[in-house]
mmCIF file of C-alpha atoms in Angstrom:
data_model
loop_
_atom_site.group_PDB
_atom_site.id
_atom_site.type_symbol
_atom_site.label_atom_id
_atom_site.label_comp_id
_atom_site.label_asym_id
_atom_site.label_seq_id
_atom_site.Cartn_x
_atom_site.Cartn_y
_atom_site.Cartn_z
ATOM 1 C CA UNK W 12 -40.970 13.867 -27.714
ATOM 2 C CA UNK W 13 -40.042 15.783 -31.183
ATOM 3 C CA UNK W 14 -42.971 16.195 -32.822
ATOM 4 C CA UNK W 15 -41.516 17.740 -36.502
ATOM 5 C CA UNK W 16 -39.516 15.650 -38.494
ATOM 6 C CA UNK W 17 -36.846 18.029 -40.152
ATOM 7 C CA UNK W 18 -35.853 15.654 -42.844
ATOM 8 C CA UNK W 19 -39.512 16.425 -44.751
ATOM 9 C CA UNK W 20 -37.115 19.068 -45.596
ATOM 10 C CA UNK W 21 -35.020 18.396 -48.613
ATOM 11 C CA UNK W 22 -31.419 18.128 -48.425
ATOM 12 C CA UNK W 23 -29.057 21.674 -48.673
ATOM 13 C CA UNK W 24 -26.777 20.149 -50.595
ATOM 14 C CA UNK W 25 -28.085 18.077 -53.930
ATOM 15 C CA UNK W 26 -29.042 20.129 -56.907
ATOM 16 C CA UNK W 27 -32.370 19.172 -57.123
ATOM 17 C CA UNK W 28 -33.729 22.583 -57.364
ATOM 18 C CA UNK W 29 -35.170 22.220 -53.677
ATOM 19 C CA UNK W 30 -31.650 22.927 -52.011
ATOM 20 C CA UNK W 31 -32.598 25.961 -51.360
ATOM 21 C CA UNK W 32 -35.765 24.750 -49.273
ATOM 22 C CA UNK W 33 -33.936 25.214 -45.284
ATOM 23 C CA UNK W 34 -33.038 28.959 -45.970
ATOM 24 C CA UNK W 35 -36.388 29.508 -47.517
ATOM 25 C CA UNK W 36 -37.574 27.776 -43.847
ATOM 26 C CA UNK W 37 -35.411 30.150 -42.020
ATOM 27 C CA UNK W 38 -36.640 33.268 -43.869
ATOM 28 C CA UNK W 39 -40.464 32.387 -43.346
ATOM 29 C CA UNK W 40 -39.945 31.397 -39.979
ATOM 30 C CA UNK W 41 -38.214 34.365 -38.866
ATOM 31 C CA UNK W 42 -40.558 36.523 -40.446
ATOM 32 C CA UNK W 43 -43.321 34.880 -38.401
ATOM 33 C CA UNK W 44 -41.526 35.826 -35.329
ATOM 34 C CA UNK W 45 -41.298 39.469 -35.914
ATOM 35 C CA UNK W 46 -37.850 40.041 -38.471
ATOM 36 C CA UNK W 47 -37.637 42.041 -41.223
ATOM 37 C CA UNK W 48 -35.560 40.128 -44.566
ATOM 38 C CA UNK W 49 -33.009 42.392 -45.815
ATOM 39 C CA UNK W 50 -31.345 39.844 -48.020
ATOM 40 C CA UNK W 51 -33.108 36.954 -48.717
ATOM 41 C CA UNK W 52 -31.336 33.068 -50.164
ATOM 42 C CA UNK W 53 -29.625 33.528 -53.497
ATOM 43 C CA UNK W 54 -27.371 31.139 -54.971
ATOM 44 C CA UNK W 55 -23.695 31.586 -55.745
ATOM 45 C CA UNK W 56 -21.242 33.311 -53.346
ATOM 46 C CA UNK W 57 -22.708 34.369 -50.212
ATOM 47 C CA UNK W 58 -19.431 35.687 -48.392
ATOM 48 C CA UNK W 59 -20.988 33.236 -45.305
ATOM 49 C CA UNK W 60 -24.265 34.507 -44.784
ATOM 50 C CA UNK W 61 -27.377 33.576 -45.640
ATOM 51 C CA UNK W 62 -29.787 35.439 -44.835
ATOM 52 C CA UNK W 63 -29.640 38.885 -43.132
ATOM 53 C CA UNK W 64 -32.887 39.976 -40.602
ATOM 54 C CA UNK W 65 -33.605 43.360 -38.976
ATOM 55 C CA UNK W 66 -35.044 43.308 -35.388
ATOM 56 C CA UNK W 67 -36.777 46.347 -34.403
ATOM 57 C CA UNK W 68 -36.691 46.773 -30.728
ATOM 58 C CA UNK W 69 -39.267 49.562 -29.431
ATOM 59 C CA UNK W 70 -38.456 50.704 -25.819
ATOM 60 C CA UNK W 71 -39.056 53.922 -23.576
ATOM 61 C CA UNK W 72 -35.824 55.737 -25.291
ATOM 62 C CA UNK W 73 -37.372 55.448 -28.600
ATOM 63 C CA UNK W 74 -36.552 52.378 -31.279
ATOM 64 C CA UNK W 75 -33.320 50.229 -31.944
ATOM 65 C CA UNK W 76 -32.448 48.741 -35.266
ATOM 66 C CA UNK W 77 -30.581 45.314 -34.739
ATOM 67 C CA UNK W 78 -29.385 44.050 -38.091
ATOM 68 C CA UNK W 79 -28.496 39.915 -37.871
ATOM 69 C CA UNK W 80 -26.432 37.605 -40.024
ATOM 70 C CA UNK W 81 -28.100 34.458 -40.507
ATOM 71 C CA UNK W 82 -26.149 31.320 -41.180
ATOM 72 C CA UNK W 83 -28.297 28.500 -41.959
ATOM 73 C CA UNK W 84 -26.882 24.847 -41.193
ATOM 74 C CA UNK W 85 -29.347 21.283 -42.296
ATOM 75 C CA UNK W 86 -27.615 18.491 -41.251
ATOM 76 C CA UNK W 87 -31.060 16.510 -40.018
ATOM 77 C CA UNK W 88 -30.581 13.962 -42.564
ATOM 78 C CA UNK W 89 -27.317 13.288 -40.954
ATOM 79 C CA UNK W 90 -28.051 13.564 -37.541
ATOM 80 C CA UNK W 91 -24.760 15.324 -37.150
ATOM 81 C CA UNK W 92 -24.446 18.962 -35.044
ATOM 82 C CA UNK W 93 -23.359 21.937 -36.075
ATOM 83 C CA UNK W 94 -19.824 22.224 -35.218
ATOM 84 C CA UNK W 95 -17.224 25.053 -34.960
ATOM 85 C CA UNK W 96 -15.679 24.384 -38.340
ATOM 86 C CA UNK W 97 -19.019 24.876 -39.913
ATOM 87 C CA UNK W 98 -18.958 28.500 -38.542
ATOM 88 C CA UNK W 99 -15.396 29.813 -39.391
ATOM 89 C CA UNK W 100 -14.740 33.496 -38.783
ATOM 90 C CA UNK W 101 -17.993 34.118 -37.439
ATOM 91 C CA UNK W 102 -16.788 38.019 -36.006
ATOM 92 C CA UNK W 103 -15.284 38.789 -39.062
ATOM 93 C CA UNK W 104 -18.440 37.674 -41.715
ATOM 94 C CA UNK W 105 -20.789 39.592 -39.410
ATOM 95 C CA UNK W 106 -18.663 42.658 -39.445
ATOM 96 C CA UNK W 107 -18.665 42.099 -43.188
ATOM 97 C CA UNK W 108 -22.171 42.235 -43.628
ATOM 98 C CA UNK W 109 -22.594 45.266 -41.456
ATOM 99 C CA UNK W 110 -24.564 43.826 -39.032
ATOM 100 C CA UNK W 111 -24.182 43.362 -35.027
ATOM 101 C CA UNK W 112 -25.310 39.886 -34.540
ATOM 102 C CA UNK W 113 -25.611 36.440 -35.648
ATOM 103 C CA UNK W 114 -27.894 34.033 -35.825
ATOM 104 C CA UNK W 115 -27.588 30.166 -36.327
ATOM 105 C CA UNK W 116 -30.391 28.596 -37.779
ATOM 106 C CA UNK W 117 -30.057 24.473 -37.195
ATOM 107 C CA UNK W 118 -31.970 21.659 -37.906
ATOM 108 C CA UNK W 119 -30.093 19.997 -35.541
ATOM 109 C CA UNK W 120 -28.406 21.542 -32.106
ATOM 110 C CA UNK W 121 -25.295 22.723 -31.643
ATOM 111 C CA UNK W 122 -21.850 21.785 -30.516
ATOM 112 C CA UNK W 123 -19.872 22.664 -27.436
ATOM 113 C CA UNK W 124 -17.229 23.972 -29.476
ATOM 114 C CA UNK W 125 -19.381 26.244 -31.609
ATOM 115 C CA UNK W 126 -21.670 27.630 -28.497
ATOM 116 C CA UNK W 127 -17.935 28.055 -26.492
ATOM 117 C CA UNK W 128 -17.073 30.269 -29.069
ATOM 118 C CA UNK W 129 -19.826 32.033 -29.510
ATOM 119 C CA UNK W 130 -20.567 33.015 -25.777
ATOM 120 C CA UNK W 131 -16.443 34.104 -25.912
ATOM 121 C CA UNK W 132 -17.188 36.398 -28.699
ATOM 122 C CA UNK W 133 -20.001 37.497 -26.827
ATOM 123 C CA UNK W 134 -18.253 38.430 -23.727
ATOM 124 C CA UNK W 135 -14.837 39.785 -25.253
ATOM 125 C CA UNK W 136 -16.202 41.354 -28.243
ATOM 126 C CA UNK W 137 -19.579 42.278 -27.844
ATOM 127 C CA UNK W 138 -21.173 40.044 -30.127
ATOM 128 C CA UNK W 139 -24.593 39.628 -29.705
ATOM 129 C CA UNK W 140 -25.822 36.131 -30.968
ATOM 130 C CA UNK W 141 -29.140 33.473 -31.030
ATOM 131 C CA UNK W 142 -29.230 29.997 -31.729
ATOM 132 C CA UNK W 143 -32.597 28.434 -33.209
ATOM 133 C CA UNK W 144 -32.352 24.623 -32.915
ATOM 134 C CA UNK W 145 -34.693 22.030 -33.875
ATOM 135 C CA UNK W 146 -36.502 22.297 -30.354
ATOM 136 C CA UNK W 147 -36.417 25.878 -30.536
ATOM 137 C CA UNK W 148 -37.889 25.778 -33.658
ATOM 138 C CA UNK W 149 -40.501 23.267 -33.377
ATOM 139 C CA UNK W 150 -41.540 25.584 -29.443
ATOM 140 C CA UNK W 151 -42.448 28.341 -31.621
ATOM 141 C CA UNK W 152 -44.309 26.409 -34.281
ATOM 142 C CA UNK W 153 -46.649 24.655 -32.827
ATOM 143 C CA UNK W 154 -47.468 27.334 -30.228
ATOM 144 C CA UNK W 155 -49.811 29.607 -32.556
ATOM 145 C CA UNK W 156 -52.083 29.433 -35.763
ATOM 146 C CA UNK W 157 -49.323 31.212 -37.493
ATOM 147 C CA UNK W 158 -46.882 28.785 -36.751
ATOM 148 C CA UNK W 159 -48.801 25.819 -37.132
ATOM 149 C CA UNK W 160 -49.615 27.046 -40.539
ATOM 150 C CA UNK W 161 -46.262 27.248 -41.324
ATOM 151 C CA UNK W 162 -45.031 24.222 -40.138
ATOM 152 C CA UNK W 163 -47.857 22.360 -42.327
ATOM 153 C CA UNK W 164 -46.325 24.097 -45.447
ATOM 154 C CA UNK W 165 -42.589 22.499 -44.538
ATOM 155 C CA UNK W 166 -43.165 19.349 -42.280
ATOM 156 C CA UNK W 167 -46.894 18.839 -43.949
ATOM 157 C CA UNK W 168 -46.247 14.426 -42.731
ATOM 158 C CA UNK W 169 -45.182 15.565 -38.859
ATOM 159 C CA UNK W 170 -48.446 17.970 -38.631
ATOM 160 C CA UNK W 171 -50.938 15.505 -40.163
ATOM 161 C CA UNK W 172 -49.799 13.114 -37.468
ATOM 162 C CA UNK W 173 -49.680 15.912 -34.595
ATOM 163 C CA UNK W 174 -52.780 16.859 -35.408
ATOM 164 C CA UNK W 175 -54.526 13.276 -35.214
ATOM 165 C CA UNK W 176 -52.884 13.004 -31.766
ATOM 166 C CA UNK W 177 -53.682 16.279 -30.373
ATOM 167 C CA UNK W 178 -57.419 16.982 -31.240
ATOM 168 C CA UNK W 179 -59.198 20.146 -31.292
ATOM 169 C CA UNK W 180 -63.093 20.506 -31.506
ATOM 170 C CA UNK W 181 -64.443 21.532 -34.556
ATOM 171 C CA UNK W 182 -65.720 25.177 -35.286
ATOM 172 C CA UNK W 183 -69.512 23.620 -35.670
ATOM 173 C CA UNK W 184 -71.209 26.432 -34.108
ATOM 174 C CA UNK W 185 -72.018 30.647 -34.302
ATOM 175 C CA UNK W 186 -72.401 30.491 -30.417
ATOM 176 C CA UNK W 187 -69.832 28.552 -28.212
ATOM 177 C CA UNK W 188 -71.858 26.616 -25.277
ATOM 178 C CA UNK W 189 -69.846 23.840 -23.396
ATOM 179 C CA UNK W 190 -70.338 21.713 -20.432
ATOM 180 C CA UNK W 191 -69.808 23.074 -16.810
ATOM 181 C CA UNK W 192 -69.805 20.942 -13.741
ATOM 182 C CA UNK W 193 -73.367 20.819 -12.024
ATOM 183 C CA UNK W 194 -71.747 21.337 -8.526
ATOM 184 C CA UNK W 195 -68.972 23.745 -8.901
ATOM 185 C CA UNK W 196 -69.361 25.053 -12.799
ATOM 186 C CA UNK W 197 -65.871 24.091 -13.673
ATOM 187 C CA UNK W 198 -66.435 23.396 -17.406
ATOM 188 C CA UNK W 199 -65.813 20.005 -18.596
ATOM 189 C CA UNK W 200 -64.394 19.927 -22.062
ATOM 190 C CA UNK W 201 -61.301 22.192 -22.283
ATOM 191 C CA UNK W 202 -59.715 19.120 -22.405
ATOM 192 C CA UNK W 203 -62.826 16.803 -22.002
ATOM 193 C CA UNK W 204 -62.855 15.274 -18.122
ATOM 194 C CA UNK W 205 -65.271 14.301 -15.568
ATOM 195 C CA UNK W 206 -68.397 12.053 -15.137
ATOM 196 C CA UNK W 207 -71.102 11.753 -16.582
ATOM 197 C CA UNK W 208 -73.796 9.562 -14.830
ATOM 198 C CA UNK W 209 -77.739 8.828 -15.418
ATOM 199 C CA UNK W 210 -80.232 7.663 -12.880
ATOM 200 C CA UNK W 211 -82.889 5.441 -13.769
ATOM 201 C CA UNK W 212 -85.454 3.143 -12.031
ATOM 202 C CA UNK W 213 -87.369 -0.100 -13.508
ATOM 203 C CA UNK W 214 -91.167 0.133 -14.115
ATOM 204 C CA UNK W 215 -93.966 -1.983 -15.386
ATOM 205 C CA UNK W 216 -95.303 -1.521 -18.656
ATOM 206 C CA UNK W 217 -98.095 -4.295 -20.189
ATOM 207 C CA UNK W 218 -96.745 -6.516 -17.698
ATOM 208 C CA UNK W 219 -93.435 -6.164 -18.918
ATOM 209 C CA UNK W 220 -90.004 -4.597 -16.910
ATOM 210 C CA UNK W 221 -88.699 -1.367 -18.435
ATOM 211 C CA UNK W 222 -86.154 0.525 -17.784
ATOM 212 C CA UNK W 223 -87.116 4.322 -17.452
ATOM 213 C CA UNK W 224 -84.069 7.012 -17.119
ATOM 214 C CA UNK W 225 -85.274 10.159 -15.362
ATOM 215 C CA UNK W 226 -82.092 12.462 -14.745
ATOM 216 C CA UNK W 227 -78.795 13.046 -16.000
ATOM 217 C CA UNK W 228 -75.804 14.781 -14.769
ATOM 218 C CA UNK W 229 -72.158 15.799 -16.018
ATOM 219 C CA UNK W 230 -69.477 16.646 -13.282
ATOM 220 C CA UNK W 231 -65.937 16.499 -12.318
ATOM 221 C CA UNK W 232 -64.835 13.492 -10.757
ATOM 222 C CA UNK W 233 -64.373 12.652 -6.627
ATOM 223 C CA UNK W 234 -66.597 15.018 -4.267
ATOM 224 C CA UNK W 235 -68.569 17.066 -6.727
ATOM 225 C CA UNK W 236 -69.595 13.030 -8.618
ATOM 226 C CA UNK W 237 -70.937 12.021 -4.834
ATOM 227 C CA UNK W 238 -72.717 15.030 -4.281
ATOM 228 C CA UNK W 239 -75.143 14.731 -7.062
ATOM 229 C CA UNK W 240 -74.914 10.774 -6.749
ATOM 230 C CA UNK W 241 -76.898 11.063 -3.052
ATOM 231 C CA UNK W 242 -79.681 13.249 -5.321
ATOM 232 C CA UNK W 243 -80.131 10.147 -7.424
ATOM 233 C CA UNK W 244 -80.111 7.709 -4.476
ATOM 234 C CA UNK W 245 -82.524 10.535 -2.444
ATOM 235 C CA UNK W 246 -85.325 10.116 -5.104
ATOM 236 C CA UNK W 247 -84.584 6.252 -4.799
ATOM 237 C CA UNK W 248 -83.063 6.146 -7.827
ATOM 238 C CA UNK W 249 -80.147 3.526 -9.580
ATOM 239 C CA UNK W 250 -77.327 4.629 -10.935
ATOM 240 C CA UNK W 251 -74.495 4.257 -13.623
ATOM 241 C CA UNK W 252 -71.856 6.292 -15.068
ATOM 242 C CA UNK W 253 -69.567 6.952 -18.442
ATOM 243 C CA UNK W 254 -66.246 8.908 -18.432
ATOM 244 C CA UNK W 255 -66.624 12.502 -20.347
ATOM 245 C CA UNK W 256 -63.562 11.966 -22.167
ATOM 246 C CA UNK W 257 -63.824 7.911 -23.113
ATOM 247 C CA UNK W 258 -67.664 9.900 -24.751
ATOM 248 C CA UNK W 259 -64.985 12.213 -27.001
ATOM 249 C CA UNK W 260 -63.694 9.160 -28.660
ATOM 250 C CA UNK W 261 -64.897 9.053 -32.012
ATOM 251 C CA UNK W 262 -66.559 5.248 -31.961
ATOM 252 C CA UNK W 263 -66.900 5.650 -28.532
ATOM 253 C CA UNK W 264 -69.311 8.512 -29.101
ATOM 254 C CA UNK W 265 -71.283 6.633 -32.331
ATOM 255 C CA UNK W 266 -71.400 3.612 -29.854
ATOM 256 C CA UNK W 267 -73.114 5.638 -27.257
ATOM 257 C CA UNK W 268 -75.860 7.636 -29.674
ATOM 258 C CA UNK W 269 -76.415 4.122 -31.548
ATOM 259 C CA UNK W 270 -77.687 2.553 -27.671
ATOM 260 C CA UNK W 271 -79.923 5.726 -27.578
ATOM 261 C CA UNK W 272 -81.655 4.552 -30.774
ATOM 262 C CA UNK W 273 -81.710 0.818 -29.159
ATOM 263 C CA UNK W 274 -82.809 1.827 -25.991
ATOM 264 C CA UNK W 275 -85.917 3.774 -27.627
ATOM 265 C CA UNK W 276 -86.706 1.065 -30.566
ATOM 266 C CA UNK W 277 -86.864 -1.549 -27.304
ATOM 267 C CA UNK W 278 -88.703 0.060 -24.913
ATOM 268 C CA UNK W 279 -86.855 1.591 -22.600
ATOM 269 C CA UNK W 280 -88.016 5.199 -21.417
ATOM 270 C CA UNK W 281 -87.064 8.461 -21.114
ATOM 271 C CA UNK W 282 -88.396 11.429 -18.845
ATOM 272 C CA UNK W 283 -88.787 14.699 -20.384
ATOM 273 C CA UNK W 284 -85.876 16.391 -18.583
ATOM 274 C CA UNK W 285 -83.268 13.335 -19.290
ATOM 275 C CA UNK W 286 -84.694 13.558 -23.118
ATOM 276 C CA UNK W 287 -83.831 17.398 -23.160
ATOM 277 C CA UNK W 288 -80.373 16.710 -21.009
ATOM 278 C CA UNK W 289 -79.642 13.966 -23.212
ATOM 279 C CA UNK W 290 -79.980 16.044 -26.187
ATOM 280 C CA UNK W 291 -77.591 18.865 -25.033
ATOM 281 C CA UNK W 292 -75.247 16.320 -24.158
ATOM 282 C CA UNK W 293 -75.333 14.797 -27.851
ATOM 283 C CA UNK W 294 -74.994 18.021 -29.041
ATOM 284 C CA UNK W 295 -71.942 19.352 -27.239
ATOM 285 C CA UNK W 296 -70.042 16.319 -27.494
ATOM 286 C CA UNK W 297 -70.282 16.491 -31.411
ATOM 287 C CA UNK W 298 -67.440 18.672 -32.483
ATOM 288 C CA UNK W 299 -64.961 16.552 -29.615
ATOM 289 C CA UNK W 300 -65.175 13.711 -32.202
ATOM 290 C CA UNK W 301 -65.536 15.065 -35.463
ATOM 291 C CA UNK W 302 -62.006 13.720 -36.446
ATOM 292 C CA UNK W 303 -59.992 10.696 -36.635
ATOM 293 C CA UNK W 304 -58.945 8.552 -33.436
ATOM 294 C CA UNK W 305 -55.670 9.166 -31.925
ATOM 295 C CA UNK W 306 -53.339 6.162 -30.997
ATOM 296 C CA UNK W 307 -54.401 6.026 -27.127
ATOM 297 C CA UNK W 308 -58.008 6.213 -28.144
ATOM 298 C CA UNK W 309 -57.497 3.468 -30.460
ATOM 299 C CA UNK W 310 -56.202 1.125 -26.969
ATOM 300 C CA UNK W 311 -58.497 2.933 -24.643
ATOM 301 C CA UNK W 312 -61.308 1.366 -27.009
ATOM 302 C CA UNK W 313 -60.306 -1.985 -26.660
ATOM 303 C CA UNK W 314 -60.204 -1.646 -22.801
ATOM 304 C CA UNK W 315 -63.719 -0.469 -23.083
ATOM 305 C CA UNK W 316 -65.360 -3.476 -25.526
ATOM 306 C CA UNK W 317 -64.388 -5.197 -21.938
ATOM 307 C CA UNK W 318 -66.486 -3.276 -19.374
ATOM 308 C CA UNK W 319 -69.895 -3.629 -18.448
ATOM 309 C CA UNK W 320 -71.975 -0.134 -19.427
ATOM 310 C CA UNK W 321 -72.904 0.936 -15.970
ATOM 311 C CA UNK W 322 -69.691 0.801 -15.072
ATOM 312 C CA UNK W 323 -67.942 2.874 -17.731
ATOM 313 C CA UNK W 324 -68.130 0.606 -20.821
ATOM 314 C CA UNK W 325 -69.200 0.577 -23.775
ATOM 315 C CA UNK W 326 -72.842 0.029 -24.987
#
């Protein structure tokens, strides 16, 4: 699914003073991936180039200096490729320019016609060539900080949304702890996954039934959950359960704390080692849900208001 919407970028050809906003795109972009700029956009005659980068390639013989023409083409708005006839006399411009290669810089992909023509040149004359397209493009953006940074300056709408539906934990803390798996140590929270289940038992207090919660685990799911389930039921202990990652929702999480506070204001009872588990657990979840809910978190939440709490649900 595209995740950068390349119309945030302003048309190339209305003279709004942001025509110019595509090759400025290209130029930062390609300096993020390593290029030099020897000519940046201007305005006016460009003799069909738009930019021209310098690749430095470093290898056991020493260094080689690849100098690209850049042709920029934004026809997102339209939805229409790049075709041929957008890239007349492609040979003859990069010659031109004194460079050895070309580069077409699209916010859209291709045509047949145009990457025909282009391999031909490549094979009969020599010409070395790349193609960035909108996939292309977007790959390299949102696969690094420096990208990502970049792609908030031009598609700022497309990474607010991105960024609500893929969720990173907030920097809350000088020394990273996490969650491992109390069977195998796998940890649990890069993504969040696994179990999380509590043993308690029902005691007398005044004449009155409490509940009283003595242990606590965290694990991953199937064999390693059974293991430490047979502990519980081996110190004749009940037990119930909440999915790790339904406890990274954001309301999910509040939900859960807020039935901590209930539990204690009615009664119910906590052994010292669930108190201090219980803590760490709070405490490591935190920076999973500081943030807004992503659409599947918003459904998962309904599906949870239905389930009774000891057997996933929701307090």
């Amino acid at each position: 699914m595209t995740v950068l919407d390349f119309k945030e970028i302003p048309r190339a050809n209305q003279s709004n003073g942001e025509q110019d906003a595509f090759e400025l795109f290209a130029r930062d972009f390609l300096l993020m991936a390593g290029y030099s700029i020897k000519r940046g956009p201007d305005r006016g005659q460009d003799a069909g180039r738009d930019l021209i980068a310098v690749e430095t390639r470093k290898g056991v013989g020493g260094e080689t200096i690849v100098r690209w023409l850049v042709s920029c083409k934004h026809k997102a708005h339209s939805g229409n490729s790049t075709v041929l006839s957008d890239e007349p006399d492609i040979l003859e411009r990069v010659q031109s320019h004194d460079c050895c290669g070309f580069i077409g810089f699209y916010s859209t992909l291709p045509a047949s016609s145009l990457t025909n023509r282009l391999k031909g040149l490549e094979e009969n004359r020599g010409l070395h060539y790349q193609i960035f397209d909108r996939a292309s493009i977007e790959s390299q953006l949102l696969s690094s900080l420096e990208g990502l940074t970049l792609a908030e300056r031009y598609f700022p709408n497309s990474i607010k949304t991105w960024r609500r539906e893929n969720p990173q934990p907030a920097n809350l803390f000088e020394i990273d702890e996490t969650l491992t798996c109390e069977a195998c140590g796998k940890p649990l929270l890069e993504p969040p996954e696994g179990i999380v289940g509590f043993g308690f038992n029902f005691i007398q207090v005044n004449g009155q039934t409490r509940e009283r919660y003595e242990d606590i685990y965290w694990c991953c799911r199937g064999a390693c959950d059974r293991e430490l389930r047979r502990r519980f039921r081996s110190q004749n202990l009940m037990d119930g359960w909440r999915d790790l990652s339904d406890l990274c929702i954001p309301s999910a999480y509040l939900k859960f704390t807020n039935s901590i506070i209930f539990q204690l204001q009615t009664g119910t009872q906590y052994s010292e080692q669930y108190h201090k588990k219980l803590e760490h657990l709070v405490i490591q979840l935190f920076p999973h849900i500081s943030r807004e809910l992503t659409s599947r978190e918003r459904e998962k939440i309904e599906e949870l208001d239905g389930l009774d709490v000891l057997f996933g649900g929701l307090f």
